[in-house]
């Protein structure tokens, strides 16, 4: 009897376990898991849109993911002397979330969602056109995220398979080298170029989406980061020739920084991040990946950092006096100020009041140009930060749009962030031509096309006797005036190796001079007249941002980068055969 009872108990236990297994195998259709999504074409189309959504977070491009590279450059400084201070000074200890974690976190959200799409697209039946569009966009967005990660954090883990996240051994991945990351970026973008339609072919579908032109532009950037000038030049010349769609400079430089369908996704834009026009979104601010709301404002907070405290903003960042004086030193052919100053920095210039209604190459559309900012008439330059001073930044704010009269801090600004413009293609083509063939008329012509839009005199080849001389003009005149206060200057300084040459580093110190005198100081500063310079505090290796210490603690396979370890990247830079152009006065 005792044996019978034991046998019956065992049978009952087995039966219970089997019945539990049957229950666990049942899928609740009302509780769909992540990996259950994406098994149809329509679901994959939705998943791609979800990938785009993640480039609108604070750590990607809605705030610090955009401005952190600007403050790393030499034309923007941290006028509040807080919040961004460790990143302006390039000496973060690796324990501050704003730069050490947020950009890492949010860019990996883009990688994660892109990988889901890529893991599903091969198994779903659809037309070749749909397949190419879906896969091409996912490849582009993944490469965009890794481009950000590699240029911010140097050595980061590579995830290319969505199943990697299902196993703790693969989820806790080790660092890949920066070259390995860029190998993937180049591979992804090359594929995306072949799969995506051009903006012309894509029509309405292509508005705001990645196209083959966007992929080609970013591929050229990736190649130039590793000094592959010949390969990059071939891509750039194809873009200029129209192989990836038609691009040209807008007649008015300001159209690249205005809000609204008449200006955004224009003929100059290769790729931009889409934000809803001011006041058309919801009321909830979606700062991080976890507080997703159907009522999100769907704007950005770059304005809250760039605009002046006097005008209601946070006023954390300011343009450098060096950048202001670059604009002032060279007048347009009709004697006017460079119109790019108007759209880059918020300064009181009496000349603007007399430009109203006059059509010239400098201001081709004849719109009134006056000292009106946020619908207030200016009689002096507002301060970026009331206590410290600093020149307020106009780009990607309402300062020159004047759509609304007061700033609502947070994720509310609706000006799309143009991440790559055709002017960048032209100036990069000039740089590649100069690197390969030395100063030539071809390189000069590319530069002059950009200068002519601003009604500046053409450069003359005879004025540039060497590759170094023309490089100096491109790097420290043409690019900062065209792209001042935009994301990308810090990345330029990395690829040019300016941190690894004592003369170049000293030049950065001079460019980064500021005065803490409670005014928007526009003087040409020297070591004697400046309060300090962002670059005087630079620690070797901190041209990259450290990986957050808590992230390192949580992942036993991850090690710190050069910023975590205060390591000089100069020797490795030169071992690759790269060189730094000497300073040319």
Coordinates of C-alpha atoms in Angstrom, one line a residue:
X1 CA 0.0 0.0 0.0
X2 CA 2.8 2.4 0.9
X3 CA 4.5 1.8 -2.5
X4 CA 1.1 2.4 -4.3
X5 CA 0.7 5.7 -2.5
X6 CA 4.2 6.8 -3.5
X7 CA 3.6 5.8 -7.1
X8 CA 0.3 7.7 -7.2
X9 CA 1.9 10.8 -5.7
X10 CA 4.7 10.7 -8.4
X11 CA 2.0 10.5 -11.1
X12 CA 0.1 13.4 -9.6
X13 CA 3.3 15.5 -9.5
X14 CA 4.2 14.7 -13.1
X15 CA 0.6 15.5 -14.2
X16 CA 0.8 18.8 -12.4
X17 CA 4.0 19.7 -14.0
X18 CA 2.7 18.9 -17.5
X19 CA -0.4 20.9 -17.0
X20 CA 1.7 23.9 -15.8
X21 CA 3.8 23.5 -19.0
X22 CA 0.7 23.6 -21.1
X23 CA -0.4 26.8 -19.3
X24 CA 3.0 28.5 -19.8
X25 CA 2.9 27.8 -23.5
X26 CA -0.4 29.7 -24.0
X27 CA 0.1 33.2 -25.5
X28 CA -2.3 35.9 -24.3
X29 CA -3.2 37.8 -27.5
X30 CA -4.0 40.8 -25.3
X31 CA -0.5 40.9 -23.7
X32 CA 1.8 40.9 -26.8
X33 CA 5.5 40.6 -26.0
X34 CA 8.2 42.7 -27.8
X35 CA 9.4 39.8 -29.9
X36 CA 5.8 38.9 -30.9
X37 CA 5.6 42.2 -32.8
X38 CA 6.9 42.7 -36.3
X39 CA 5.6 39.6 -38.0
X40 CA 3.8 41.6 -40.7
X41 CA 4.8 44.4 -43.1
X42 CA 2.4 46.9 -41.4
X43 CA 3.9 46.1 -38.0
X44 CA 7.4 46.5 -39.3
X45 CA 6.4 49.9 -40.7
X46 CA 5.2 50.9 -37.3
X47 CA 8.4 49.6 -35.7
X48 CA 10.5 51.8 -38.0
X49 CA 8.6 54.8 -36.9
X50 CA 9.3 53.8 -33.3
X51 CA 13.0 53.8 -34.2
X52 CA 12.7 57.4 -35.4
X53 CA 10.9 58.3 -32.2
X54 CA 14.1 57.4 -30.2
X55 CA 16.2 60.0 -31.9
X56 CA 14.0 62.6 -30.4
X57 CA 15.0 61.9 -26.8
X58 CA 17.1 64.1 -24.6
X59 CA 20.2 61.9 -24.9
X60 CA 20.0 61.6 -28.7
X61 CA 19.0 65.0 -30.2
X62 CA 16.3 66.7 -28.1
X63 CA 18.8 68.3 -25.9
X64 CA 22.2 67.1 -24.5
X65 CA 22.7 64.5 -27.3
X66 CA 22.9 67.5 -29.6
X67 CA 24.4 70.2 -27.5
X68 CA 27.1 68.2 -25.8
X69 CA 29.1 68.1 -29.0
X70 CA 28.6 71.8 -29.5
X71 CA 30.0 72.6 -26.0
X72 CA 32.9 70.3 -26.7
X73 CA 33.8 72.5 -29.6
X74 CA 35.7 75.8 -29.5
X75 CA 32.8 78.1 -30.5
X76 CA 30.4 77.4 -27.6
X77 CA 31.1 77.6 -23.9
X78 CA 29.2 76.9 -20.7
X79 CA 28.1 80.4 -19.7
X80 CA 26.2 79.3 -16.6
X81 CA 29.4 77.7 -15.3
X82 CA 27.3 74.7 -14.0
X83 CA 25.3 71.8 -15.5
X84 CA 27.6 71.4 -18.6
X85 CA 30.8 72.6 -16.9
X86 CA 32.6 69.3 -16.8
X87 CA 32.0 68.7 -20.5
X88 CA 32.9 72.2 -21.5
X89 CA 36.1 71.8 -19.6
X90 CA 36.6 68.3 -20.9
X91 CA 37.4 66.8 -17.5
X92 CA 34.3 64.8 -16.4
X93 CA 35.1 62.3 -13.6
X94 CA 32.7 59.7 -15.1
X95 CA 30.1 60.0 -12.4
X96 CA 27.8 62.6 -13.9
X97 CA 24.7 61.3 -15.7
X98 CA 24.1 64.2 -18.1
X99 CA 27.0 63.2 -20.4
X100 CA 28.4 60.0 -19.1
X101 CA 25.0 58.1 -19.2
X102 CA 22.2 59.8 -21.0
X103 CA 23.6 59.7 -24.5
X104 CA 24.8 56.2 -24.0
X105 CA 21.3 55.1 -22.8
X106 CA 19.3 56.8 -25.5
X107 CA 21.4 55.9 -28.5
X108 CA 21.3 52.2 -27.4
X109 CA 17.5 52.5 -27.4
X110 CA 17.8 53.4 -31.1
X111 CA 20.2 50.4 -31.7
X112 CA 17.8 48.1 -29.8
X113 CA 14.7 49.0 -31.9
X114 CA 16.7 49.0 -35.2
X115 CA 18.0 45.5 -34.4
X116 CA 14.4 44.3 -33.8
X117 CA 13.4 45.5 -37.2
X118 CA 16.5 43.9 -38.8
X119 CA 15.8 40.6 -37.0
X120 CA 12.3 40.4 -38.4
X121 CA 12.4 41.9 -41.9
X122 CA 13.9 38.8 -43.6
X123 CA 11.1 36.6 -42.5
X124 CA 8.1 38.8 -43.6
X125 CA 6.7 38.5 -47.1
X126 CA 6.5 41.9 -48.8
X127 CA 7.4 43.7 -52.0
X128 CA 11.0 44.4 -52.8
X129 CA 10.3 48.2 -52.5
X130 CA 8.9 47.8 -48.9
X131 CA 11.7 45.5 -47.9
X132 CA 14.4 47.9 -49.1
X133 CA 12.7 50.9 -47.4
X134 CA 12.2 49.1 -44.1
X135 CA 15.6 47.5 -43.9
X136 CA 17.4 50.6 -45.3
X137 CA 15.9 52.9 -42.7
X138 CA 16.8 50.5 -39.8
X139 CA 20.4 50.3 -41.1
X140 CA 20.7 54.0 -41.3
X141 CA 19.3 54.7 -37.9
X142 CA 21.5 52.0 -36.3
X143 CA 24.5 53.6 -37.9
X144 CA 23.5 57.0 -36.8
X145 CA 23.3 55.8 -33.2
X146 CA 26.7 54.1 -33.4
X147 CA 28.2 57.2 -35.1
X148 CA 27.0 59.2 -32.0
X149 CA 28.3 56.5 -29.6
X150 CA 31.7 56.1 -31.2
X151 CA 32.3 59.8 -31.4
X152 CA 31.2 60.5 -27.9
X153 CA 32.4 57.4 -26.0
X154 CA 35.2 56.0 -28.3
X155 CA 35.0 52.3 -27.5
X156 CA 31.5 50.9 -27.1
X157 CA 29.8 47.4 -27.3
X158 CA 28.5 46.3 -30.6
X159 CA 25.1 44.7 -30.8
X160 CA 24.0 43.5 -34.2
X161 CA 21.5 40.8 -33.4
X162 CA 18.3 41.3 -31.4
X163 CA 18.7 37.9 -29.8
X164 CA 21.9 39.1 -28.0
X165 CA 19.7 40.7 -25.4
X166 CA 18.1 37.4 -24.4
X167 CA 21.3 35.9 -22.9
X168 CA 23.1 37.6 -20.1
X169 CA 26.4 36.4 -21.5
X170 CA 25.9 38.4 -24.7
X171 CA 23.8 41.2 -23.2
X172 CA 26.8 42.1 -21.0
X173 CA 29.1 42.7 -24.0
X174 CA 32.6 43.9 -24.0
X175 CA 33.9 47.1 -25.6
X176 CA 34.6 47.0 -29.3
X177 CA 37.4 49.2 -30.7
X178 CA 36.4 52.4 -32.3
X179 CA 37.6 51.0 -35.7
X180 CA 35.3 48.0 -35.3
X181 CA 32.4 50.3 -34.6
X182 CA 33.2 52.4 -37.7
X183 CA 33.5 49.2 -39.8
X184 CA 29.9 48.4 -38.9
X185 CA 28.8 52.0 -39.6
X186 CA 30.4 51.9 -43.1
X187 CA 28.9 48.5 -43.9
X188 CA 25.4 49.6 -42.7
X189 CA 25.5 52.9 -44.6
X190 CA 26.8 51.3 -47.8
X191 CA 23.8 48.9 -47.7
X192 CA 21.4 51.7 -46.9
X193 CA 22.6 53.8 -49.8
X194 CA 21.8 50.9 -52.2
X195 CA 18.4 50.2 -50.7
X196 CA 16.8 53.5 -49.9
X197 CA 15.2 55.7 -52.5
X198 CA 16.4 59.3 -53.1
X199 CA 14.4 62.2 -51.9
X200 CA 13.2 62.8 -55.5
X201 CA 12.1 59.2 -55.9
X202 CA 10.6 58.9 -52.5
X203 CA 8.3 62.0 -52.9
X204 CA 6.0 62.6 -49.9
X205 CA 7.2 59.3 -48.3
X206 CA 10.7 60.7 -48.1
X207 CA 9.8 63.8 -46.2
X208 CA 11.6 63.5 -42.9
X209 CA 12.9 60.0 -43.5
X210 CA 16.3 58.6 -44.2
X211 CA 17.1 58.4 -47.9
X212 CA 20.0 57.2 -49.9
X213 CA 21.3 60.8 -49.9
X214 CA 21.3 60.8 -46.1
X215 CA 23.1 57.5 -46.0
X216 CA 25.7 58.8 -48.5
X217 CA 26.3 61.9 -46.5
X218 CA 26.9 60.1 -43.3
X219 CA 29.1 57.5 -45.0
X220 CA 31.3 60.4 -46.2
X221 CA 31.5 61.7 -42.6
X222 CA 32.4 58.2 -41.3
X223 CA 35.1 57.8 -44.0
X224 CA 36.6 61.2 -43.3
X225 CA 36.7 60.5 -39.5
X226 CA 39.2 57.7 -40.4
X227 CA 41.0 59.9 -43.0
X228 CA 39.8 57.8 -45.9
X229 CA 39.7 60.9 -48.1
X230 CA 39.8 59.2 -51.5
X231 CA 36.8 57.0 -50.7
X232 CA 34.9 59.9 -49.0
X233 CA 35.5 62.2 -52.0
X234 CA 34.0 59.7 -54.4
X235 CA 30.8 59.6 -52.4
X236 CA 30.7 63.4 -52.0
X237 CA 31.2 63.9 -55.7
X238 CA 28.3 61.5 -56.4
X239 CA 26.1 63.5 -54.1
X240 CA 27.0 66.7 -55.8
X241 CA 26.4 65.1 -59.2
X242 CA 22.8 64.1 -58.1
X243 CA 23.3 60.4 -57.9
X244 CA 21.4 60.3 -54.6
X245 CA 18.9 62.9 -55.4
X246 CA 19.0 66.6 -56.1
X247 CA 20.4 68.9 -53.4
X248 CA 21.3 72.6 -53.5
X249 CA 21.9 75.5 -51.2
X250 CA 18.8 77.4 -50.2
X251 CA 18.9 81.0 -51.4
X252 CA 18.4 82.2 -47.8
X253 CA 20.8 80.7 -45.2
X254 CA 18.1 81.4 -42.6
X255 CA 15.7 78.9 -44.2
X256 CA 17.8 76.1 -42.5
X257 CA 16.8 77.3 -39.1
X258 CA 13.2 78.3 -39.5
X259 CA 10.2 76.4 -38.3
X260 CA 7.4 75.3 -40.6
X261 CA 6.7 73.1 -43.7
X262 CA 7.8 75.9 -46.0
X263 CA 11.4 75.7 -44.6
X264 CA 11.9 72.3 -43.0
X265 CA 13.0 69.3 -45.1
X266 CA 14.1 71.7 -47.7
X267 CA 16.4 71.2 -50.8
X268 CA 19.6 71.7 -48.7
X269 CA 18.7 69.2 -46.0
X270 CA 20.1 65.7 -46.3
X271 CA 18.7 64.6 -42.9
X272 CA 17.0 66.3 -40.1
X273 CA 15.3 65.3 -36.8
X274 CA 11.5 66.0 -37.0
X275 CA 9.9 68.0 -34.2
X276 CA 6.3 69.2 -34.2
X277 CA 5.8 72.9 -34.7
X278 CA 5.5 75.0 -31.5
X279 CA 2.2 74.5 -29.7
X280 CA 1.0 71.6 -31.9
X281 CA 2.1 68.7 -29.7
X282 CA 0.7 67.4 -26.5
X283 CA 1.5 68.6 -22.9
X284 CA 3.7 65.9 -21.5
X285 CA 7.5 66.2 -21.8
X286 CA 9.1 62.9 -22.8
X287 CA 12.6 63.3 -21.4
X288 CA 13.6 59.7 -21.1
X289 CA 12.7 56.3 -22.7
X290 CA 10.6 55.3 -19.8
X291 CA 8.0 58.1 -19.7
X292 CA 6.4 57.4 -23.0
X293 CA 3.2 59.4 -23.5
X294 CA 0.7 59.7 -26.3
X295 CA 0.5 63.3 -25.3
X296 CA 4.2 64.1 -25.7
X297 CA 5.0 67.7 -26.6
X298 CA 7.3 66.4 -29.4
X299 CA 9.5 69.4 -29.4
X300 CA 13.2 69.9 -28.3
X301 CA 14.9 71.7 -25.5
X302 CA 18.0 73.0 -27.5
X303 CA 16.4 76.4 -27.3
X304 CA 16.2 76.2 -23.5
X305 CA 20.0 75.9 -23.5
X306 CA 20.9 78.2 -26.3
X307 CA 18.6 81.2 -25.6
X308 CA 19.1 83.9 -23.1
X309 CA 18.1 83.9 -19.4
X310 CA 16.9 87.5 -20.0
X311 CA 14.4 86.1 -22.5
X312 CA 13.2 83.4 -20.1
X313 CA 15.5 80.5 -21.0
X314 CA 18.0 78.5 -18.9
X315 CA 20.9 80.2 -20.6
X316 CA 23.4 77.4 -20.1
X317 CA 25.4 77.8 -23.3
X318 CA 26.8 80.8 -25.2
X319 CA 28.7 81.6 -28.4
X320 CA 32.3 82.4 -28.1
X321 CA 33.8 85.9 -28.7
X322 CA 36.1 84.2 -31.2
X323 CA 33.2 83.1 -33.3
X324 CA 31.6 86.5 -33.2
X325 CA 34.8 88.2 -34.4
X326 CA 35.2 85.7 -37.2
X327 CA 31.9 87.1 -38.6
X328 CA 32.8 90.7 -38.0
X329 CA 36.2 90.6 -39.7
X330 CA 34.7 90.0 -43.2
X331 CA 31.9 92.0 -44.7
X332 CA 29.7 91.1 -47.6
X333 CA 30.2 92.4 -51.1
X334 CA 27.7 95.2 -50.4
X335 CA 29.2 96.1 -47.1
X336 CA 26.7 94.3 -45.0
X337 CA 27.4 91.9 -42.1
X338 CA 27.5 88.2 -42.9
X339 CA 23.9 87.1 -42.7
X340 CA 25.1 83.9 -40.9
X341 CA 25.9 86.1 -37.9
X342 CA 22.2 87.1 -37.6
X343 CA 21.1 83.4 -37.6
X344 CA 23.9 82.1 -35.4
X345 CA 24.2 84.6 -32.5
X346 CA 21.7 87.0 -30.9
X347 CA 23.6 90.3 -30.8
X348 CA 22.5 93.9 -31.1
X349 CA 23.8 95.2 -34.4
X350 CA 22.6 98.6 -35.4
X351 CA 23.2 97.7 -39.1
X352 CA 20.3 95.2 -39.0
X353 CA 17.8 98.1 -38.7
X354 CA 18.8 99.6 -42.1
X355 CA 18.6 96.3 -44.0
X356 CA 14.8 96.1 -43.9
X357 CA 13.2 95.4 -47.2
X358 CA 16.4 95.5 -49.3
X359 CA 17.0 92.5 -51.5
X360 CA 20.6 91.5 -51.9
X361 CA 22.6 88.3 -52.1
X362 CA 23.2 88.6 -48.4
X363 CA 19.4 88.7 -47.6
X364 CA 17.8 87.5 -50.8
X365 CA 14.2 87.2 -49.7
X366 CA 13.9 90.8 -48.6
X367 CA 12.3 89.9 -45.2
X368 CA 12.7 92.6 -42.6
X369 CA 15.9 92.2 -40.6
X370 CA 15.7 94.1 -37.4
X371 CA 16.7 93.9 -33.8
X372 CA 13.5 92.1 -32.8
X373 CA 13.9 89.0 -30.7
X374 CA 10.9 87.0 -29.3
X375 CA 8.8 89.9 -30.6
X376 CA 10.7 92.4 -28.4
X377 CA 12.6 95.3 -29.9
X378 CA 16.3 95.1 -28.8
X379 CA 18.4 98.0 -28.0
X380 CA 21.3 96.0 -26.6
X381 CA 22.6 92.4 -26.8
X382 CA 20.8 90.2 -24.2
X383 CA 22.9 88.1 -21.9
X384 CA 23.0 84.3 -22.3
X385 CA 23.3 84.1 -18.5
X386 CA 22.5 87.0 -16.2
X387 CA 25.3 86.4 -13.7
X388 CA 28.1 85.3 -16.0
X389 CA 27.3 86.8 -19.4
X390 CA 27.8 85.3 -22.8
X391 CA 26.4 85.7 -26.3
X392 CA 23.0 84.1 -26.7
X393 CA 22.8 81.5 -29.6
X394 CA 20.1 82.0 -32.2
X395 CA 20.3 78.7 -34.1
X396 CA 17.4 76.2 -33.6
X397 CA 15.6 78.7 -31.4
X398 CA 12.7 81.1 -31.9
X399 CA 15.0 84.1 -31.6
X400 CA 15.0 85.0 -35.3
X401 CA 11.7 83.2 -36.1
X402 CA 9.6 85.4 -33.8
X403 CA 6.7 83.0 -33.8
X404 CA 6.0 83.3 -30.1
X405 CA 6.8 86.1 -27.6
X406 CA 8.1 84.1 -24.6
X407 CA 10.1 80.9 -24.1
X408 CA 8.5 77.8 -22.5
X409 CA 11.5 75.9 -21.1
X410 CA 11.6 72.2 -21.9
X411 CA 10.7 70.1 -24.9
X412 CA 8.7 72.7 -26.8
X413 CA 10.8 74.2 -29.6
X414 CA 9.6 73.0 -33.0
X415 CA 12.5 73.9 -35.3
X416 CA 13.7 70.7 -36.9
X417 CA 17.4 70.0 -36.2
X418 CA 19.1 69.8 -39.6
X419 CA 21.8 67.2 -38.9
X420 CA 23.4 67.4 -42.3
X421 CA 23.1 70.1 -45.0
X422 CA 24.4 70.3 -48.5
X423 CA 26.8 73.0 -47.5
X424 CA 28.6 70.3 -45.4
X425 CA 28.9 68.2 -48.6
X426 CA 30.5 71.1 -50.4
X427 CA 33.0 72.0 -47.7
X428 CA 33.9 68.4 -47.1
X429 CA 34.5 67.9 -50.9
X430 CA 36.8 70.9 -50.7
X431 CA 38.7 69.4 -47.8
X432 CA 39.0 66.0 -49.5
X433 CA 40.3 67.7 -52.7
X434 CA 42.8 69.6 -50.7
X435 CA 44.0 66.5 -48.8
X436 CA 44.4 64.5 -52.0
X437 CA 45.6 67.1 -54.6
X438 CA 46.6 70.1 -52.5
X439 CA 45.0 73.5 -53.1
X440 CA 43.3 73.5 -56.5
X441 CA 40.7 75.7 -58.2
X442 CA 38.3 72.8 -57.8
X443 CA 38.6 73.0 -54.0
X444 CA 38.3 76.8 -54.1
X445 CA 35.1 76.5 -56.2
X446 CA 33.4 74.2 -53.7
X447 CA 34.2 76.8 -50.9
X448 CA 33.1 79.7 -53.0
X449 CA 29.7 78.2 -53.7
X450 CA 29.0 78.3 -50.0
X451 CA 30.5 81.8 -49.6
X452 CA 28.5 83.2 -52.5
X453 CA 25.2 82.4 -50.7
X454 CA 26.4 84.7 -47.9
X455 CA 27.5 87.3 -50.5
X456 CA 31.2 87.1 -49.6
X457 CA 34.0 87.7 -52.0
X458 CA 35.3 84.6 -53.8
X459 CA 38.5 83.1 -52.5
X460 CA 41.5 83.2 -54.8
X461 CA 43.6 80.1 -55.3
X462 CA 46.8 82.3 -55.4
X463 CA 46.2 83.2 -51.7
X464 CA 46.6 79.6 -50.6
X465 CA 50.1 78.4 -51.4
X466 CA 49.9 75.1 -49.5
X467 CA 47.6 72.4 -48.4
X468 CA 48.1 73.6 -44.8
X469 CA 47.1 77.1 -45.7
X470 CA 43.8 76.0 -47.4
X471 CA 43.1 73.6 -44.6
X472 CA 43.4 76.4 -42.1
X473 CA 40.8 78.4 -44.0
X474 CA 38.4 75.5 -44.2
X475 CA 38.8 74.4 -40.6
X476 CA 38.9 77.7 -38.8
X477 CA 37.1 80.2 -41.0
X478 CA 34.7 78.5 -43.4
X479 CA 33.3 75.7 -41.3
X480 CA 32.8 77.6 -38.0
X481 CA 31.0 80.4 -39.8
X482 CA 28.8 78.1 -41.7
X483 CA 28.1 75.6 -38.9
X484 CA 28.8 77.6 -35.8
X485 CA 27.0 76.3 -32.7
X486 CA 25.7 73.2 -34.5
X487 CA 26.4 69.6 -33.6
X488 CA 29.6 68.4 -35.3
X489 CA 32.4 70.9 -34.4
X490 CA 33.6 68.7 -31.6
X491 CA 33.7 65.7 -33.9
X492 CA 35.7 67.8 -36.4
X493 CA 38.3 68.5 -33.7
X494 CA 38.6 64.8 -33.0
X495 CA 39.2 63.7 -36.6
X496 CA 41.6 66.6 -37.2
X497 CA 43.7 65.5 -34.2
X498 CA 43.7 69.0 -32.7
X499 CA 44.0 67.5 -29.2
X500 CA 47.3 65.7 -30.0
X501 CA 49.4 68.7 -31.2
X502 CA 50.6 71.3 -28.8
X503 CA 50.2 74.2 -31.2
X504 CA 46.7 73.2 -32.1
X505 CA 45.7 72.7 -28.5
X506 CA 47.0 76.2 -27.7
X507 CA 44.9 77.4 -30.6
X508 CA 41.8 75.8 -29.0
X509 CA 42.6 77.5 -25.7
X510 CA 42.7 80.9 -27.6
X511 CA 39.4 80.2 -29.4
X512 CA 37.8 79.2 -26.1
X513 CA 38.5 82.4 -24.1
X514 CA 35.6 83.9 -22.3
X515 CA 34.9 86.7 -19.8
X516 CA 32.8 86.2 -16.7
X517 CA 31.8 89.9 -16.4
X518 CA 28.0 89.8 -16.6
X519 CA 28.0 91.1 -20.2
X520 CA 27.7 89.5 -23.6
X521 CA 31.4 90.3 -24.3
X522 CA 32.4 90.4 -27.9
X523 CA 36.0 91.6 -27.5
X524 CA 38.9 89.7 -29.2
X525 CA 40.2 88.2 -26.0
X526 CA 43.7 87.3 -25.0
X527 CA 45.2 85.4 -22.0
X528 CA 45.5 88.8 -20.2
X529 CA 41.9 90.0 -20.8
X530 CA 40.0 86.6 -20.5
X531 CA 38.7 85.1 -17.3
X532 CA 39.6 81.7 -18.6
X533 CA 39.2 79.2 -21.5
X534 CA 37.3 76.0 -21.7
X535 CA 40.3 74.1 -22.9
X536 CA 42.7 75.2 -20.1
X537 CA 41.2 72.4 -17.9
X538 CA 41.4 69.7 -20.6
X539 CA 42.6 66.3 -19.3
X540 CA 44.2 64.0 -21.9
X541 CA 41.8 61.4 -23.2
X542 CA 38.8 63.6 -22.3
X543 CA 38.2 64.7 -25.8
X544 CA 35.8 61.7 -25.5
X545 CA 33.3 61.5 -22.7
X546 CA 33.9 58.8 -20.0
X547 CA 31.6 55.8 -19.7
X548 CA 29.4 56.2 -16.7
X549 CA 31.0 54.5 -13.7
X550 CA 27.8 52.7 -12.7
X551 CA 27.6 51.2 -16.2
X552 CA 31.1 49.9 -15.8
X553 CA 30.3 48.5 -12.3
X554 CA 27.2 46.7 -13.7
X555 CA 28.9 45.1 -16.7
X556 CA 32.0 42.9 -15.7
X557 CA 33.0 42.7 -19.4
X558 CA 33.1 46.5 -20.0
X559 CA 36.2 48.6 -19.4
X560 CA 36.7 52.3 -19.3
X561 CA 37.8 54.4 -22.3
X562 CA 40.5 56.9 -22.6
X563 CA 38.5 59.5 -20.5
X564 CA 37.9 57.0 -17.7
X565 CA 41.7 56.3 -17.6
X566 CA 43.1 59.7 -18.5
X567 CA 45.0 58.1 -21.4
X568 CA 46.6 60.1 -24.2
X569 CA 45.1 59.1 -27.6
X570 CA 47.8 60.9 -29.5
X571 CA 50.2 58.0 -30.0
X572 CA 47.4 55.8 -31.4
X573 CA 46.3 58.6 -33.7
X574 CA 49.7 58.9 -35.3
X575 CA 50.3 55.2 -35.4
X576 CA 47.5 54.9 -37.8
X577 CA 49.3 57.2 -40.2
X578 CA 47.2 60.2 -39.5
X579 CA 48.7 63.6 -39.3
X580 CA 47.8 67.0 -37.9
X581 CA 48.1 70.1 -40.0
X582 CA 50.4 72.7 -38.5
X583 CA 48.9 76.0 -37.5
X584 CA 49.0 78.6 -40.3
X585 CA 48.6 82.2 -39.3

